[in-house]
Amino acid sequence: MTQPKELVVLHPAPQSTERIFSPETLRRLHEEFEVLDLDGHPDAERQLDLALPRAFAVVGQPDLPAGRIERAVRLRALCNVEGNFFPNVDYAACADRGVRVLGCGPAYAQAVAEYSLGLALDLARSITREDRAFRAGTEGYTFAANSDSILLRGAEIGFIGFGNLGRALHELLVPFRAVVRVYDPWLPDSYLEEAGVTPASLDEVLEGSQVLFVLATITEESERLLSEARLRRLRPGTRLVLVSRAAVADFTALVELVREGRFVAALDVWPEEPVPAEHPARAVEGLVLSAHRAGGIPAAFEKIGEMVLDDLLQIRAGLPPVRMQVAARELVHRYRSRPVTTAAGARNP
Amino acid sequence: MTQPKELVVLHPAPQSTERIFSPETLRRLHEEFEVLDLDGHPDAERQLDLALPRAFAVVGQPDLPAGRIERAVRLRALCNVEGNFFPNVDYAACADRGVRVLGCGPAYAQAVAEYSLGLALDLARSITREDRAFRAGTEGYTFAANSDSILLRGAEIGFIGFGNLGRALHELLVPFRAVVRVYDPWLPDSYLEEAGVTPASLDEVLEGSQVLFVLATITEESERLLSEARLRRLRPGTRLVLVSRAAVADFTALVELVREGRFVAALDVWPEEPVPAEHPARAVEGLVLSAHRAGGIPAAFEKIGEMVLDDLLQIRAGLPPVRMQVAARELVHRYRSRPVTTAAGARNP
Amino acid sequence: MTQPKELVVLHPAPQSTERIFSPETLRRLHEEFEVLDLDGHPDAERQLDLALPRAFAVVGQPDLPAGRIERAVRLRALCNVEGNFFPNVDYAACADRGVRVLGCGPAYAQAVAEYSLGLALDLARSITREDRAFRAGTEGYTFAANSDSILLRGAEIGFIGFGNLGRALHELLVPFRAVVRVYDPWLPDSYLEEAGVTPASLDEVLEGSQVLFVLATITEESERLLSEARLRRLRPGTRLVLVSRAAVADFTALVELVREGRFVAALDVWPEEPVPAEHPARAVEGLVLSAHRAGGIPAAFEKIGEMVLDDLLQIRAGLPPVRMQVAARELVHRYRSRPVTTAAGARNP
Amino acid sequence: MTQPKELVVLHPAPQSTERIFSPETLRRLHEEFEVLDLDGHPDAERQLDLALPRAFAVVGQPDLPAGRIERAVRLRALCNVEGNFFPNVDYAACADRGVRVLGCGPAYAQAVAEYSLGLALDLARSITREDRAFRAGTEGYTFAANSDSILLRGAEIGFIGFGNLGRALHELLVPFRAVVRVYDPWLPDSYLEEAGVTPASLDEVLEGSQVLFVLATITEESERLLSEARLRRLRPGTRLVLVSRAAVADFTALVELVREGRFVAALDVWPEEPVPAEHPARAVEGLVLSAHRAGGIPAAFEKIGEMVLDDLLQIRAGLPPVRMQVAARELVHRYRSRPVTTAAGARNP
C-alpha cells in the first residue's frame, strides 16, 4: 500500500519501550505503523503536542486533559501500559470522542494468579518457614514439621475481589475442587455463579475461609476494608494472601496479628516501598515476605506489547479491541490505586 | 446380626493407629469389625501368631513369610499403611491364596502433588529466596528481583515417573496448559497419551524441560538414574523438583551443580535423614530445602484409615477394593525403596 | 428511599414481556424500577415518545433515530432482547451520549451450544437416521449400522466463527480432547490461542475437518461464504452443522451436495421460514432437519430478563454492565442478519 | 534376539481378528509374538488344545475349564475381547495360577459415553422427533416446538451404575456443570465423592433426575431393578437413557409408560434382538429407537486390538497390564449379562 501509515506515539513511562516490546513485537509495530517513541525523550511533552493532531494511538499514560484530547482529532486508542488508571486523563472526553481507553490488566493476571497460588501453597505447607529452619539446622522431619499443614483440595477458600486476578486464580484452583466464596460488591451474584464460584458477604468470606486471597483494587469503599476489627474475625490459622494493594488493609494491625500467631500471611504489597529497614514485618515468622513481585515478570511485560499491537491492528481494521481491557466508563474514575512511591519516585506496576 | 464379626488385626508400625485412624473412622472400624490393635503392644508378634488363623485382614506390614500366610486361612486382605512394600511379606503366597495386598499410595498422592506444585512455583518465582533476602534487608522490588521469574503457563514440563504422584500432579497442572512430557519405562505410550501427557525419552525430558519433576520410585533400574552426566544435560536454569527418593539421583553431584548455579532445585528427600548438620546443601542459595515433608500431613494419614475401612467393607461384601491400590503381582517385589534410616531407627513414610 | 424510581420502558417486540421475564424477575423489576410496559400496547409509539425524556432504560428495539436519542436526556441503557442489532437505532448517537447499548447474545449461547453438540453427535452416530430406520423396520444391529460412526474424541473439528456461540460450544468440547481449528477473520490468532483453539485459514477449516460447525453471523463479507465451490472442498463424509444464518451458505448447493452423499449436515436455519412444503431437503436422508430451534428455548428466554435486570441494577449503581454484551461501536452497524420473514411477518430470534 | 517368541492364540469369536486388529496393530502383534489365529478355523478346538501348553496368552473367550487351564502351564494372560465375562472360563483357576484375566470394557466406554450424551441431548431438545415432523411437513418453528426443551447445563442428572461407562460419561458432562447423583451399590460413597459425583439412593436418583442414565450391568440384584412401580416414580417428563442391558428394566412397562406420555426415553438395548417387527415401541413418539449401536463402532473395535497388544507387551516385560481392565476376582462370576441372541445366534458386544 502506498497509503501512509497511521501514527502511534509511545510514551510508556514508568514502563519502558524495551521492557514491554520484545524485539519481534517492536519490529512488527514499526512494520505496521509509523512509530514515534518518546521513551526517555528529553523533550517528550513538546513532541507529544506536535504529534497529537496526527496520532492514531497513544501508548502510555501522558497527561491528556480535555484540551489535548480535543486537538487529537484522529486519536482512536489510548493504551495504558501500567495497570492503573490515573486522573491525568480526561476519560469522559475520550469516551465522547470514541477514543478507546484500554488497560493492560489482563497481561498481569496470569503472573499474579500463579504467584498467589504459590504463596498459598507456601502458607499451607510452610515451605519458606521450613527452608529457613533447614538452613538454621532446626528442621523437623516428616510429620514433625507438618502438624499444621493442610491440603488446598476441598479447602474453604475466600476471595475478596473477582476481577482479572480473581478469574485467573480461580481457573488455577479448579482442579483443587475447593469451595471458592467470593465477596465483590461490584458484581451481581448471577455473574459469580456463572463463573463457578459462590457469592458471599464480606463476613462469610472473613470468617469462613481457610485460605483468603485479597485481590481487591483500591477505591474509596475498599480502603482499609480489612480493618483490625475485621482481621480479628479471621479463623485461627487462616492463610491470608495479599497481592493487590496494601491500603486495603490496616497494615500495622495485620502484621501485629500475624506476629501474635493468630493467622499467617503472605504480603506482596506494602504501604511504603521500599519497606523501611527496621520494619517489624521483617522478623515475623508467620509471614512470607515479598517485594511487590507478583505481576512484574518478563513474560507479563512482553505480553503488554503483544496486546497493544494486536489491538491497534484490530482498531485500524475497524474491529473492536479484544486483548486489552476496555476501560469501563463507569469505573475508570473510581480507581484510587495511587502507585506507591519508590525511593526513585517511580511508579510501580 | 448375631453373626460374629470378622477380625481385623492392626499392626501399623511405623505408623500408629492414632495417626491413621481419626476417632470417627476408628469408631466405625470397631462397629463393623472385631479389632485387635497391636500398635505398641509389648507382645505383638505372639499375639499376631495367635490371631492369624482367625484374621480376616491385617492392617500394617508385619513379617508375613509363607508359613504365616499358610496359617492365615481366613485372611482376605493385607493393608499396607506405609507407602512402600518390603520383602518381609511373601507376596506370591498372598496372590496364590487370594489375599488382596493393598497399598496406601493414593492417600499421599494429593499431598505430594500439591507440595510439588508449591515447590515448582517457588522455584519459578524465587519465593523462599526473596523471603530470605527480605529478612536480610536486601530485597529487590518489582522487576529488580524478577528477571529470572517464569510462568508455568505454557511452560515445558517434564516428569520422570507417572504413577499415583504423576497423575495427581498432572491434574493440578491442567489449567496451566503446559506441555507435559513424561518418561516412564513401565508404561506404554498409549497409556500416557490417553492420560493427556506426551510420552518422551529420558533424554527429551532432561534436555527439554523448564521444570522437571522427579517422581520415580526406586528400582534397580532407576537407582542413580540422574547421574552427574545426565544432570549436566539439564538446560541452564531448569527448575528441578525431587520428591520421590534421593537414590534416584547422584545427590552429591546434584547439590554441587546447583551450588555452581547451573540450575535450581527443591529437595524433599535425602540420602541420610536427618541430614548431617554440616551438609553443604544447607548453604546453597539455589535450593529449596525440605525435610521429607511432601506426603506426611494429617489429611493424608487420616485418609489411609478411611481407605482401609472402606476397602475392608468392600471385601467383606464380596466386592473388589476400590480405594487402596491393588499391589501388582508383577511389581511388588521390584520396589527397592528402602526407607531412609532415621536417628530413631524408624521408617519414614 | 423516598427518591423516585428510575423509569424502564419495555418495548420487547418481537419478543414479549411474558416470555423474557419470569414472574419472579418481573416482580423484582417492578420493585426496583418504575416500569412502563408497551408490549402489545395499541399506542406504543406515542407512549414511547412521551416517556423518553424521563426514561433511564429502554428494553427492546424500537426505532431510535438521532432525534429520539437526543430527547432521551436521561437514557443510560438500551437493552436489545432479540439477538440482532437492526439499523433502526442510531448507535453512534448512543455512544456519543454515553448510552450503553447491550445485546442478549450470551443468553442464547448455551442453548445453541448444547443443541449444536447434539446435532454433531447425531451426525457422528446417525441417531435420527437409525431411529427412522427402526420405525420403518429396517434397522441394522450393532456394527451393521455403525460402519460410518465416528468418535468426537480426538476428532478434527472446525469452527467458522468464534463469538459467543463458538466459545460456549468449545467449552463443551473440551473433554472430547478434539483438535479445534477456528477461522474467524475478526479475531487475532493470539486471542484464539489463549482461548485454547487453533487459528486456521478458511481453507484449512474446510478441508481439514471431520466435523464443521458454522457459527458465523452475517456481514457483507460472510454472505455466501460457503459457496458451492467451497462446499465441494469438504472432506467426503464431513459432518456439517449449520446453526447461525442460512445466508452464510449457498443453501441450494448445500442441500444438493448432501443429497448426492458427499457429506452429511444438520440444518437449523433456512433461507425462507417456514420452509416451503415441497422443499427438496425434506426428503434427503443425509440431513438432520431442524426448524430454527437451536436458541429459542424457555431457559434462554428467561435468562434474557435476568440479564436485563442485573445490568440495569449495575448501571443504576454506577457500575458497568456485566451480563449482557456491550455492543462494540465498531461492529454494531456491520451485522446484516436480517431476520427471516415468517408467514406472520414476525422476526425470529 | 534369537530367543523364540511367545505364543499368542487368537480365538476372538464372536469378534473377528480383522475387526479388532487394524492391519498395523496386527503387523506389530506378529512382529512381537508368534501368533496362532483360530478365527474361523474349522478345527479351532483341537488346535487350541494342542497350543495351550505353549501359549503365553489367549485372546478371546474359548471354553477354559480347570482342566484346560491346568495344561496351559505357560499361560499368563486371557484377554476377553467381548465386554462380557461368561462362565465358560474357570476364573478361580486363572487367579490361582497367576493368569491375568483382562477385559476390554474400557475400549467401549468412550463410544457409549458419547452416544449416551447424544441420546440425552436428543431427548432434551427433541431432535429426532422434530426431524420426523419436518419430513412430515408438520414442523414448528422456534419456540413453537421448544416448549419442552431443557438445558443440560445445571440439570439434575442421575446415573444408575458408575463403572467404565459412568466415569467416561461423567467426564463429558463436567462442562455442563450438572448435579450428577449416582446410585451404585458396589461402590462406597467416598469413591463417588472423589470422582466428583454425589452418592445417592436409588429412590433419590429415580425421583430427583431430569435426565436419568441407566448404565448398570446385569447381576442377580440388578435384574428388573427398574420395575414398573419404580418407573412410575420418575418425574413427569424425565429423560431416560438406557444403554446397558434391557433386563435392568421391566421393558414392557417402560415402553407403555412412554407411550402414555409420562416420560421420554432412548433405548439402545432390547430384550430380544432383532426386535420383532410388530413391537409396539416402533410407533411410540416419545422414544428414540436404537438397535444396540452405542458401543460397537470401528474406533472401539480397533482400540481393543491396541489394548491387547499393549498389555501383552507389558506382561511379557514383567509389568502389570495397564490398558485392559483387570477382572476383579470378586466380580467376574457375578455378571449375568447373557448376550442377547441374534437371529444368527451370534453374541453381541
mmCIF file with all atom_site columns, C-alpha atoms in Angstrom, chain B residues 214 224 226-229 231-232 234 240-242 245-246 248-267 269-270 279 281 284 286-287:
data_model
loop_
_atom_site.group_PDB
_atom_site.id
_atom_site.type_symbol
_atom_site.label_atom_id
_atom_site.label_alt_id
_atom_site.label_comp_id
_atom_site.label_asym_id
_atom_site.label_entity_id
_atom_site.label_seq_id
_atom_site.pdbx_PDB_ins_code
_atom_site.Cartn_x
_atom_site.Cartn_y
_atom_site.Cartn_z
_atom_site.occupancy
_atom_site.B_iso_or_equiv
_atom_site.pdbx_formal_charge
_atom_site.auth_seq_id
_atom_site.auth_comp_id
_atom_site.auth_asym_id
_atom_site.auth_atom_id
_atom_site.pdbx_PDB_model_num
ATOM 1  C CA . VAL B 1 214 ? 11.333 -36.402 39.603 1.00 0.00 ? 214 VAL B CA 1
ATOM 2  C CA . ARG B 1 224 ? 21.202 -43.223 40.190 1.00 0.00 ? 224 ARG B CA 1
ATOM 3  C CA . LEU B 1 226 ? 20.074 -38.960 37.428 1.00 0.00 ? 226 LEU B CA 1
ATOM 4  C CA . SER B 1 227 ? 23.805 -39.453 37.239 1.00 0.00 ? 227 SER B CA 1
ATOM 5  C CA . GLU B 1 228 ? 26.105 -36.458 37.165 1.00 0.00 ? 228 GLU B CA 1
ATOM 6  C CA . ALA B 1 229 ? 26.472 -36.800 33.404 1.00 0.00 ? 229 ALA B CA 1
ATOM 7  C CA . LEU B 1 231 ? 22.277 -33.807 35.380 1.00 0.00 ? 231 LEU B CA 1
ATOM 8  C CA . ARG B 1 232 ? 24.784 -31.833 33.358 1.00 0.00 ? 232 ARG B CA 1
ATOM 9  C CA . LEU B 1 234 ? 19.657 -30.149 32.030 1.00 0.00 ? 234 LEU B CA 1
ATOM 10 C CA . LEU B 1 240 ? 14.159 -29.470 39.345 1.00 0.00 ? 240 LEU B CA 1
ATOM 11 C CA . VAL B 1 241 ? 11.753 -30.802 41.971 1.00 0.00 ? 241 VAL B CA 1
ATOM 12 C CA . LEU B 1 242 ? 12.728 -34.027 43.723 1.00 0.00 ? 242 LEU B CA 1
ATOM 13 C CA . ARG B 1 245 ? 13.554 -40.950 46.578 1.00 0.00 ? 245 ARG B CA 1
ATOM 14 C CA . ALA B 1 246 ? 17.029 -39.492 46.992 1.00 0.00 ? 246 ALA B CA 1
ATOM 15 C CA . VAL B 1 248 ? 17.224 -41.676 42.074 1.00 0.00 ? 248 VAL B CA 1
ATOM 16 C CA . ALA B 1 249 ? 19.960 -39.070 41.773 1.00 0.00 ? 249 ALA B CA 1
ATOM 17 C CA . ASP B 1 250 ? 23.661 -38.698 42.312 1.00 0.00 ? 250 ASP B CA 1
ATOM 18 C CA . PHE B 1 251 ? 22.871 -36.476 45.219 1.00 0.00 ? 251 PHE B CA 1
ATOM 19 C CA . THR B 1 252 ? 26.331 -35.061 45.761 1.00 0.00 ? 252 THR B CA 1
ATOM 20 C CA . ALA B 1 253 ? 26.575 -34.029 42.139 1.00 0.00 ? 253 ALA B CA 1
ATOM 21 C CA . LEU B 1 254 ? 23.084 -32.584 42.208 1.00 0.00 ? 254 LEU B CA 1
ATOM 22 C CA . VAL B 1 255 ? 23.820 -30.303 45.152 1.00 0.00 ? 255 VAL B CA 1
ATOM 23 C CA . GLU B 1 256 ? 27.150 -29.253 43.670 1.00 0.00 ? 256 GLU B CA 1
ATOM 24 C CA . LEU B 1 257 ? 25.656 -28.395 40.282 1.00 0.00 ? 257 LEU B CA 1
ATOM 25 C CA . VAL B 1 258 ? 23.054 -26.213 41.960 1.00 0.00 ? 258 VAL B CA 1
ATOM 26 C CA . ARG B 1 259 ? 25.774 -24.587 44.032 1.00 0.00 ? 259 ARG B CA 1
ATOM 27 C CA . GLU B 1 260 ? 27.575 -23.758 40.800 1.00 0.00 ? 260 GLU B CA 1
ATOM 28 C CA . GLY B 1 261 ? 24.403 -22.085 39.550 1.00 0.00 ? 261 GLY B CA 1
ATOM 29 C CA . ARG B 1 262 ? 23.661 -24.388 36.621 1.00 0.00 ? 262 ARG B CA 1
ATOM 30 C CA . PHE B 1 263 ? 20.101 -24.942 37.714 1.00 0.00 ? 263 PHE B CA 1
ATOM 31 C CA . VAL B 1 264 ? 17.915 -24.650 40.800 1.00 0.00 ? 264 VAL B CA 1
ATOM 32 C CA . ALA B 1 265 ? 16.224 -27.413 42.750 1.00 0.00 ? 265 ALA B CA 1
ATOM 33 C CA . ALA B 1 266 ? 13.820 -28.211 45.547 1.00 0.00 ? 266 ALA B CA 1
ATOM 34 C CA . LEU B 1 267 ? 14.810 -31.286 47.527 1.00 0.00 ? 267 LEU B CA 1
ATOM 35 C CA . VAL B 1 269 ? 14.296 -36.409 50.161 1.00 0.00 ? 269 VAL B CA 1
ATOM 36 C CA . TRP B 1 270 ? 17.837 -37.013 51.279 1.00 0.00 ? 270 TRP B CA 1
ATOM 37 C CA . HIS B 1 279 ? 25.758 -30.863 54.903 1.00 0.00 ? 279 HIS B CA 1
ATOM 38 C CA . ALA B 1 281 ? 23.232 -28.174 50.834 1.00 0.00 ? 281 ALA B CA 1
ATOM 39 C CA . VAL B 1 284 ? 23.194 -23.340 48.782 1.00 0.00 ? 284 VAL B CA 1
ATOM 40 C CA . GLY B 1 286 ? 19.636 -22.143 44.621 1.00 0.00 ? 286 GLY B CA 1
ATOM 41 C CA . LEU B 1 287 ? 17.986 -24.860 46.685 1.00 0.00 ? 287 LEU B CA 1
#
